[in-house]
């Protein structure tokens, strides 16, 4: 496969993002590093070395076109040029396993887990060793052939990004490789500077991200309310009759709370007596 064909295929699968950047008035020095695709034997070797985990078909197809990805570009503002966009995917030999000491897989809007899921069958591989302020991984969660893409921010939690490499690739292209774009899918969200760059280069994508973010948070809040309703319902079931026709015995009340209730009742009774005494007509 010659170099020109690699560029042409990349333009097709990326909706001509290179042409978009090259024609943007504020963008300059767009550099696309063309790489030769790898042979299938190398993929088979990788899978043998990392058995039982298998690379999904979309990543295999991508690596056979180009062994990894590097597309970077700069921005020109007031005669000053500075690096900005960076789209990168590791070469096959760089897709290596993470050393998981602890982890917490989350989706935007979820509460932080009370403890790490150390007992679950989870394996992660480095998908981009150049990502800004975090780690990007192919995460195999109770599967050996259908990983999802997660991003670990500086809090240490892994946030869901995409169901597949194809979905992730599209998101990367739509976000133009702008710094910290992965944070749109985390609890922290995009910082002010990143939002300004999006307003300048891709305002439509910023609108979609903000709307999606708000929708996810509202959905999770609704789920939390539903859980609370279920908990109230479960408590009320304790007062229903059991199969023998008698009310179920309620759990024994905490002695400390029982004492507090008794004390409160006593104070209320005393206050009522004082009120009655005061309300009596004077002789």
CSV table of N, CA and C in Angstrom, one decimal, residues 171-228:
chain,number,residue,atom,x,y,z
A,171,UNK,N,-15.3,10.1,17.4
A,171,UNK,CA,-15.3,11.2,18.4
A,171,UNK,C,-14.0,12.0,18.4
A,172,UNK,N,-12.9,11.3,18.2
A,172,UNK,CA,-11.6,12.0,18.1
A,172,UNK,C,-11.6,12.9,17.0
A,173,UNK,N,-12.1,12.5,15.8
A,173,UNK,CA,-12.1,13.3,14.6
A,173,UNK,C,-13.0,14.5,14.8
A,174,UNK,N,-14.2,14.3,15.3
A,174,UNK,CA,-15.2,15.3,15.5
A,174,UNK,C,-14.7,16.4,16.5
A,175,UNK,N,-13.9,16.0,17.5
A,175,UNK,CA,-13.3,16.9,18.4
A,175,UNK,C,-12.0,17.5,17.9
A,176,UNK,N,-11.5,17.1,16.7
A,176,UNK,CA,-10.4,17.7,16.1
A,176,UNK,C,-9.1,17.5,16.8
A,177,UNK,N,-9.1,16.6,17.8
A,177,UNK,CA,-7.9,16.3,18.6
A,177,UNK,C,-7.5,17.5,19.5
A,178,UNK,N,-8.5,18.3,19.8
A,178,UNK,CA,-8.2,19.5,20.7
A,178,UNK,C,-7.8,19.0,22.1
A,179,UNK,N,-6.9,19.8,22.8
A,179,UNK,CA,-6.5,19.4,24.1
A,179,UNK,C,-7.6,19.2,25.1
A,180,UNK,N,-7.5,18.1,25.8
A,180,UNK,CA,-8.4,17.8,26.9
A,180,UNK,C,-9.9,17.5,26.4
A,181,UNK,N,-10.0,17.1,25.2
A,181,UNK,CA,-11.4,16.9,24.7
A,181,UNK,C,-12.0,15.7,25.4
A,182,UNK,N,-11.2,14.7,25.9
A,182,UNK,CA,-11.7,13.6,26.6
A,182,UNK,C,-12.5,14.0,27.9
A,183,UNK,N,-12.1,15.1,28.4
A,183,UNK,CA,-12.7,15.6,29.7
A,183,UNK,C,-14.2,16.0,29.5
A,184,UNK,N,-14.7,16.1,28.3
A,184,UNK,CA,-16.1,16.3,28.0
A,184,UNK,C,-16.9,15.1,28.6
A,185,UNK,N,-16.3,14.0,28.7
A,185,UNK,CA,-17.0,12.8,29.2
A,185,UNK,C,-16.7,12.4,30.6
A,186,UNK,N,-16.1,13.4,31.4
A,186,UNK,CA,-15.8,13.1,32.8
A,186,UNK,C,-16.6,14.0,33.7
A,187,UNK,N,-16.5,13.8,35.0
A,187,UNK,CA,-17.3,14.6,35.9
A,187,UNK,C,-16.8,16.1,35.9
A,188,UNK,N,-15.5,16.3,35.7
A,188,UNK,CA,-14.9,17.6,35.7
A,188,UNK,C,-15.4,18.4,34.5
A,189,UNK,N,-15.5,17.8,33.3
A,189,UNK,CA,-15.9,18.5,32.1
A,189,UNK,C,-14.8,19.3,31.5
A,190,UNK,N,-15.1,20.0,30.4
A,190,UNK,CA,-14.2,20.8,29.7
A,190,UNK,C,-13.8,22.1,30.4
A,191,UNK,N,-12.5,22.4,30.5
A,191,UNK,CA,-12.1,23.6,31.2
A,191,UNK,C,-12.4,24.8,30.3
A,192,UNK,N,-12.3,26.0,30.8
A,192,UNK,CA,-12.7,27.2,30.1
A,192,UNK,C,-11.9,27.4,28.8
A,193,UNK,N,-10.6,27.2,28.9
A,193,UNK,CA,-9.8,27.3,27.7
A,193,UNK,C,-10.2,26.4,26.6
A,194,UNK,N,-10.4,25.1,26.9
A,194,UNK,CA,-10.9,24.2,25.9
A,194,UNK,C,-12.2,24.6,25.3
A,195,UNK,N,-13.1,25.1,26.1
A,195,UNK,CA,-14.4,25.5,25.6
A,195,UNK,C,-14.2,26.7,24.6
A,196,UNK,N,-13.3,27.6,24.9
A,196,UNK,CA,-13.1,28.7,23.9
A,196,UNK,C,-12.5,28.2,22.6
A,197,UNK,N,-11.6,27.2,22.6
A,197,UNK,CA,-11.1,26.6,21.4
A,197,UNK,C,-12.2,26.0,20.6
A,198,UNK,N,-13.1,25.3,21.3
A,198,UNK,CA,-14.2,24.6,20.6
A,198,UNK,C,-15.2,25.6,20.0
A,199,UNK,N,-15.4,26.7,20.7
A,199,UNK,CA,-16.3,27.8,20.1
A,199,UNK,C,-15.7,28.4,18.8
A,200,UNK,N,-14.4,28.4,18.8
A,200,UNK,CA,-13.7,29.0,17.6
A,200,UNK,C,-13.6,28.0,16.5
A,201,UNK,N,-13.4,26.7,16.8
A,201,UNK,CA,-13.1,25.7,15.7
A,201,UNK,C,-14.3,24.8,15.4
A,202,UNK,N,-15.0,24.4,16.4
A,202,UNK,CA,-16.1,23.5,16.3
A,202,UNK,C,-17.3,23.7,17.2
A,203,UNK,N,-18.0,24.9,17.1
A,203,UNK,CA,-19.0,25.2,18.0
A,203,UNK,C,-20.2,24.2,18.0
A,204,UNK,N,-20.4,23.5,16.9
A,204,UNK,CA,-21.5,22.5,16.8
A,204,UNK,C,-21.2,21.4,17.8
A,205,UNK,N,-19.9,20.9,17.8
A,205,UNK,CA,-19.5,19.8,18.7
A,205,UNK,C,-19.6,20.2,20.1
A,206,UNK,N,-19.3,21.5,20.5
A,206,UNK,CA,-19.4,21.9,21.9
A,206,UNK,C,-20.8,21.9,22.3
A,207,UNK,N,-21.7,22.3,21.4
A,207,UNK,CA,-23.2,22.3,21.7
A,207,UNK,C,-23.7,20.9,22.0
A,208,UNK,N,-23.2,20.0,21.1
A,208,UNK,CA,-23.6,18.6,21.3
A,208,UNK,C,-23.1,18.0,22.6
A,209,UNK,N,-21.8,18.3,22.9
A,209,UNK,CA,-21.2,17.8,24.2
A,209,UNK,C,-22.0,18.3,25.4
A,210,UNK,N,-22.2,19.6,25.4
A,210,UNK,CA,-22.9,20.2,26.6
A,210,UNK,C,-24.3,19.7,26.8
A,211,UNK,N,-25.0,19.5,25.6
A,211,UNK,CA,-26.4,19.0,25.7
A,211,UNK,C,-26.4,17.5,26.2
A,212,UNK,N,-25.5,16.7,25.6
A,212,UNK,CA,-25.4,15.3,26.0
A,212,UNK,C,-25.0,15.2,27.5
A,213,UNK,N,-24.1,16.1,27.9
A,213,UNK,CA,-23.6,16.0,29.3
A,213,UNK,C,-24.8,16.3,30.3
A,214,UNK,N,-25.6,17.3,30.0
A,214,UNK,CA,-26.8,17.7,30.8
A,214,UNK,C,-27.8,16.6,30.8
A,215,UNK,N,-28.0,16.0,29.6
A,215,UNK,CA,-29.0,14.9,29.5
A,215,UNK,C,-28.6,13.7,30.4
A,216,UNK,N,-27.3,13.3,30.3
A,216,UNK,CA,-26.8,12.2,31.1
A,216,UNK,C,-26.9,12.5,32.6
A,217,UNK,N,-26.6,13.7,33.0
A,217,UNK,CA,-26.6,14.0,34.5
A,217,UNK,C,-28.1,14.0,34.9
A,218,UNK,N,-29.0,14.5,34.1
A,218,UNK,CA,-30.5,14.5,34.5
A,218,UNK,C,-30.9,13.0,34.6
A,219,UNK,N,-30.5,12.2,33.6
A,219,UNK,CA,-30.9,10.8,33.6
A,219,UNK,C,-30.5,10.1,34.9
A,220,UNK,N,-29.2,10.3,35.3
A,220,UNK,CA,-28.7,9.7,36.5
A,220,UNK,C,-29.4,10.2,37.7
A,221,UNK,N,-29.7,11.4,37.8
A,221,UNK,CA,-30.4,12.0,38.9
A,221,UNK,C,-31.8,11.3,39.1
A,222,UNK,N,-32.5,11.1,37.9
A,222,UNK,CA,-33.8,10.5,37.9
A,222,UNK,C,-33.7,9.1,38.4
A,223,UNK,N,-32.6,8.4,38.0
A,223,UNK,CA,-32.4,7.0,38.5
A,223,UNK,C,-32.2,6.9,40.0
A,224,UNK,N,-31.4,7.9,40.5
A,224,UNK,CA,-31.2,8.0,41.9
A,224,UNK,C,-32.5,8.2,42.7
A,225,UNK,N,-33.4,9.0,42.2
A,225,UNK,CA,-34.7,9.3,42.8
A,225,UNK,C,-35.5,8.0,42.8
A,226,UNK,N,-35.5,7.3,41.6
A,226,UNK,CA,-36.2,6.0,41.5
A,226,UNK,C,-35.7,5.0,42.6
A,227,UNK,N,-34.4,5.0,42.8
A,227,UNK,CA,-33.8,4.0,43.8
A,227,UNK,C,-34.3,4.4,45.2
A,228,UNK,N,-34.4,5.7,45.5
A,228,UNK,CA,-34.9,6.1,46.8
A,228,UNK,C,-36.4,5.7,47.0
